[in-house]
Amino acid sequence: MNRKQADTVVGGVIAVVLVVGSVLSWQAYQQQQAFDQMGPMMGTSMGATHGTNPLWYVLGTILVSAVIGGGYLVIRDDLSSTDVPDRSQTEVADSADPESVDASAEDTKSTGDINPEGQPQARVLDLLPEDERRVLEPVLSSPGITQIELRDRSDFSKSKVSQTVSTLEKRGLLYRERQGRTYRIYPSDDLQQEQTN
């Protein structure tokens, strides 16, 4: 499910919550009005059993809508990372199109000029997904960059940068050292040695 579909689904759920809450509030209001009118006729014995105050339904509807909407906004940025098409799917689609076969042959020629032994950084970056590349490139060009600076350079959210850095750290491509409330991020020793060679 992509971000647009998720927005539509969450918007629909919030709309349903608002409609159901409005209906329940209206029914409770009408019930309260009916009991208020019947109260003097029935005496004081019916006053305590008139039902739930409609204000509770209104507040509950607003609270549930806010929780659903707020929760979705918190995880919405993470959905964008799953929207990136898988490279294998792109390659399968490209192989069916004859024009793209010619274009990929040209790409092979242009990348064939790159000596993987002479430029290991380019080779590593070519193998990474686009979001990981956007995080690793600034680390390679500015070792010791803070995670806050990295967020600004990659144009990702705080959680996306943290998640991507953790993934790259697990792969052994970089490491981080705590500095105050943030981290300084460095390329791994192997990657840095390959870069200097």
Tab-separated table of C-alpha atoms in Angstrom:
chain	number	residue	atom	x	y	z
A	1	MET	CA	0.000	0.000	0.000
A	2	ASN	CA	1.507	3.327	-0.986
A	3	ARG	CA	1.230	6.612	0.879
A	4	LYS	CA	-1.700	7.935	-1.176
A	5	GLN	CA	-3.754	4.792	-0.578
A	6	ALA	CA	-2.897	4.861	3.131
A	7	ASP	CA	-3.971	8.522	3.326
A	8	THR	CA	-7.298	7.596	1.719
A	9	VAL	CA	-7.892	4.639	4.050
A	10	VAL	CA	-7.044	6.601	7.205
A	11	GLY	CA	-9.158	9.543	6.023
A	12	GLY	CA	-12.068	7.143	5.465
A	13	VAL	CA	-11.678	5.619	8.931
A	14	ILE	CA	-11.629	9.058	10.537
A	15	ALA	CA	-14.716	10.065	8.523
A	16	VAL	CA	-16.568	6.925	9.706
A	17	VAL	CA	-15.592	7.661	13.331
A	18	LEU	CA	-16.859	11.230	12.982
A	19	VAL	CA	-20.173	10.125	11.426
A	20	VAL	CA	-20.783	7.404	14.037
A	21	GLY	CA	-19.830	9.799	16.847
A	22	SER	CA	-22.168	12.466	15.460
A	23	VAL	CA	-25.068	10.015	15.218
A	24	LEU	CA	-24.507	8.751	18.760
A	25	SER	CA	-24.214	12.326	20.077
A	26	TRP	CA	-27.429	13.354	18.322
A	27	GLN	CA	-29.320	10.331	19.665
A	28	ALA	CA	-28.074	10.995	23.203
A	29	TYR	CA	-29.067	14.643	22.879
A	30	GLN	CA	-32.563	13.737	21.705
A	31	GLN	CA	-32.917	11.173	24.504
A	32	GLN	CA	-31.803	13.754	27.067
A	33	GLN	CA	-34.301	16.301	25.717
A	34	ALA	CA	-37.116	13.732	25.889
A	35	PHE	CA	-36.296	12.845	29.496
A	36	ASP	CA	-36.010	16.528	30.418
A	37	GLN	CA	-39.509	17.123	29.044
A	38	MET	CA	-40.917	14.045	30.771
A	39	GLY	CA	-39.128	14.745	34.057
A	40	PRO	CA	-41.706	17.100	35.593
A	41	MET	CA	-44.512	14.725	34.606
A	42	MET	CA	-42.845	11.604	36.007
A	43	GLY	CA	-41.456	13.119	39.143
A	44	THR	CA	-37.812	13.082	40.201
A	45	SER	CA	-37.405	9.300	39.946
A	46	MET	CA	-36.624	9.397	36.183
A	47	GLY	CA	-34.057	12.192	36.418
A	48	ALA	CA	-31.121	9.901	37.219
A	49	THR	CA	-31.780	7.396	34.409
A	50	HIS	CA	-31.793	9.665	31.377
A	51	GLY	CA	-28.643	8.109	29.800
A	52	THR	CA	-25.202	9.245	28.781
A	53	ASN	CA	-24.525	12.936	28.390
A	54	PRO	CA	-24.084	13.794	24.666
A	55	LEU	CA	-20.954	15.768	25.516
A	56	TRP	CA	-19.179	12.471	26.321
A	57	TYR	CA	-19.900	11.195	22.811
A	58	VAL	CA	-18.589	14.424	21.275
A	59	LEU	CA	-15.392	14.330	23.349
A	60	GLY	CA	-14.927	10.612	22.673
A	61	THR	CA	-15.332	11.138	18.925
A	62	ILE	CA	-12.779	13.946	18.910
A	63	LEU	CA	-10.340	11.905	21.016
A	64	VAL	CA	-10.602	8.771	18.852
A	65	SER	CA	-10.209	10.825	15.647
A	66	ALA	CA	-7.166	12.620	17.070
A	67	VAL	CA	-5.533	9.355	18.186
A	68	ILE	CA	-6.067	7.715	14.780
A	69	GLY	CA	-4.922	10.789	12.840
A	70	GLY	CA	-1.964	11.508	15.123
A	71	GLY	CA	-0.835	7.886	15.162
A	72	TYR	CA	-0.979	7.762	11.390
A	73	LEU	CA	1.018	10.982	11.017
A	74	VAL	CA	3.735	9.506	13.255
A	75	ILE	CA	4.170	6.428	11.042
A	76	ARG	CA	3.412	8.161	7.727
A	77	ASP	CA	7.090	8.929	6.960
A	78	ASP	CA	7.967	5.268	7.377
A	79	LEU	CA	5.428	4.363	4.697
A	80	SER	CA	7.352	6.438	2.155
A	81	SER	CA	10.380	4.189	2.594
A	82	THR	CA	8.293	1.160	1.631
A	83	ASP	CA	7.061	2.964	-1.506
A	84	VAL	CA	10.480	2.686	-3.166
A	85	PRO	CA	10.152	-0.004	-5.841
A	86	ASP	CA	12.243	-3.081	-5.452
A	87	ARG	CA	15.202	-3.151	-7.850
A	88	SER	CA	14.430	-6.681	-8.968
A	89	GLN	CA	10.894	-5.657	-9.971
A	90	THR	CA	12.246	-2.670	-11.888
A	91	GLU	CA	14.789	-4.850	-13.669
A	92	VAL	CA	12.117	-7.390	-14.644
A	93	ALA	CA	9.920	-4.612	-16.035
A	94	ASP	CA	12.872	-3.077	-17.865
A	95	SER	CA	13.938	-6.372	-19.446
A	96	ALA	CA	10.534	-6.714	-21.116
A	97	ASP	CA	10.900	-3.326	-22.862
A	98	PRO	CA	13.327	-3.453	-25.847
A	99	GLU	CA	14.163	0.246	-25.581
A	100	SER	CA	15.207	-0.174	-21.983
A	101	VAL	CA	17.462	-3.082	-22.974
A	102	ASP	CA	19.343	-0.694	-25.263
A	103	ALA	CA	19.485	1.891	-22.482
A	104	SER	CA	20.761	-0.681	-19.996
A	105	ALA	CA	23.453	-1.723	-22.471
A	106	GLU	CA	24.559	1.910	-22.646
A	107	ASP	CA	24.520	2.091	-18.854
A	108	THR	CA	26.689	-1.020	-18.727
A	109	LYS	CA	29.169	0.590	-21.077
A	110	SER	CA	29.311	3.768	-19.029
A	111	THR	CA	29.636	1.876	-15.728
A	112	GLY	CA	32.075	-0.509	-17.344
A	113	ASP	CA	34.504	2.390	-17.538
A	114	ILE	CA	34.560	2.532	-13.736
A	115	ASN	CA	37.284	0.384	-12.307
A	116	PRO	CA	35.752	-1.234	-9.202
A	117	GLU	CA	39.207	-1.719	-7.705
A	118	GLY	CA	40.086	1.929	-8.248
A	119	GLN	CA	36.754	3.317	-6.976
A	120	PRO	CA	35.336	1.047	-4.268
A	121	GLN	CA	33.203	3.877	-2.910
A	122	ALA	CA	31.322	4.168	-6.209
A	123	ARG	CA	30.890	0.397	-6.284
A	124	VAL	CA	29.433	0.246	-2.748
A	125	LEU	CA	27.119	3.183	-3.374
A	126	ASP	CA	25.873	1.656	-6.644
A	127	LEU	CA	24.800	-1.483	-4.798
A	128	LEU	CA	22.775	0.341	-2.129
A	129	PRO	CA	19.134	1.410	-2.333
A	130	GLU	CA	18.590	5.115	-2.957
A	131	ASP	CA	17.631	6.002	0.628
A	132	GLU	CA	20.715	4.292	2.093
A	133	ARG	CA	22.913	5.955	-0.526
A	134	ARG	CA	21.529	9.383	0.454
A	135	VAL	CA	22.588	8.710	4.043
A	136	LEU	CA	25.984	7.103	3.330
A	137	GLU	CA	27.287	9.667	0.802
A	138	PRO	CA	27.464	12.556	3.325
A	139	VAL	CA	29.126	10.240	5.866
A	140	LEU	CA	31.814	9.328	3.318
A	141	SER	CA	32.389	12.943	2.293
A	142	SER	CA	32.324	14.296	5.886
A	143	PRO	CA	33.363	11.611	8.404
A	144	GLY	CA	32.179	12.502	11.888
A	145	ILE	CA	29.010	14.213	10.665
A	146	THR	CA	26.332	14.472	13.342
A	147	GLN	CA	23.048	12.699	12.921
A	148	ILE	CA	21.281	16.087	12.948
A	149	GLU	CA	23.451	17.378	10.069
A	150	LEU	CA	22.866	14.103	8.257
A	151	ARG	CA	19.111	14.579	8.582
A	152	ASP	CA	19.415	18.030	7.000
A	153	ARG	CA	21.632	16.811	4.163
A	154	SER	CA	19.604	13.712	3.300
A	155	ASP	CA	16.266	15.537	3.613
A	156	PHE	CA	14.782	12.635	5.591
A	157	SER	CA	12.827	12.685	8.840
A	158	LYS	CA	14.602	12.097	12.139
A	159	SER	CA	13.183	8.573	12.437
A	160	LYS	CA	14.071	7.682	8.828
A	161	VAL	CA	17.701	8.788	9.312
A	162	SER	CA	17.954	6.857	12.575
A	163	GLN	CA	16.465	3.717	11.004
A	164	THR	CA	18.714	3.916	7.926
A	165	VAL	CA	21.846	4.565	10.005
A	166	SER	CA	20.987	1.533	12.162
A	167	THR	CA	20.583	-0.608	9.034
A	168	LEU	CA	23.914	0.550	7.596
A	169	GLU	CA	25.578	0.033	10.980
A	170	LYS	CA	24.309	-3.569	11.110
A	171	ARG	CA	25.787	-4.127	7.642
A	172	GLY	CA	29.147	-2.856	8.869
A	173	LEU	CA	29.294	0.131	6.514
A	174	LEU	CA	29.432	2.759	9.250
A	175	TYR	CA	29.515	3.212	13.003
A	176	ARG	CA	28.363	5.922	15.358
A	177	GLU	CA	29.628	7.406	18.582
A	178	ARG	CA	27.409	9.204	21.068
A	179	GLN	CA	28.108	12.894	21.527
A	180	GLY	CA	25.718	14.563	23.941
A	181	ARG	CA	22.169	14.084	22.706
A	182	THR	CA	23.168	13.070	19.193
A	183	TYR	CA	25.629	10.769	17.436
A	184	ARG	CA	28.685	11.374	15.293
A	185	ILE	CA	28.678	8.992	12.354
A	186	TYR	CA	31.825	7.621	10.705
A	187	PRO	CA	32.352	5.236	7.781
A	188	SER	CA	33.573	1.803	8.801
A	189	ASP	CA	37.331	1.229	8.852
A	190	ASP	CA	37.148	-1.143	5.876
A	191	LEU	CA	35.141	1.297	3.793
A	192	GLN	CA	37.427	4.179	4.734
A	193	GLN	CA	40.549	2.171	3.821
A	194	GLU	CA	39.043	1.248	0.465
A	195	GLN	CA	38.204	4.888	-0.118
A	196	THR	CA	41.767	6.064	0.510
A	197	ASN	CA	43.322	3.313	-1.680
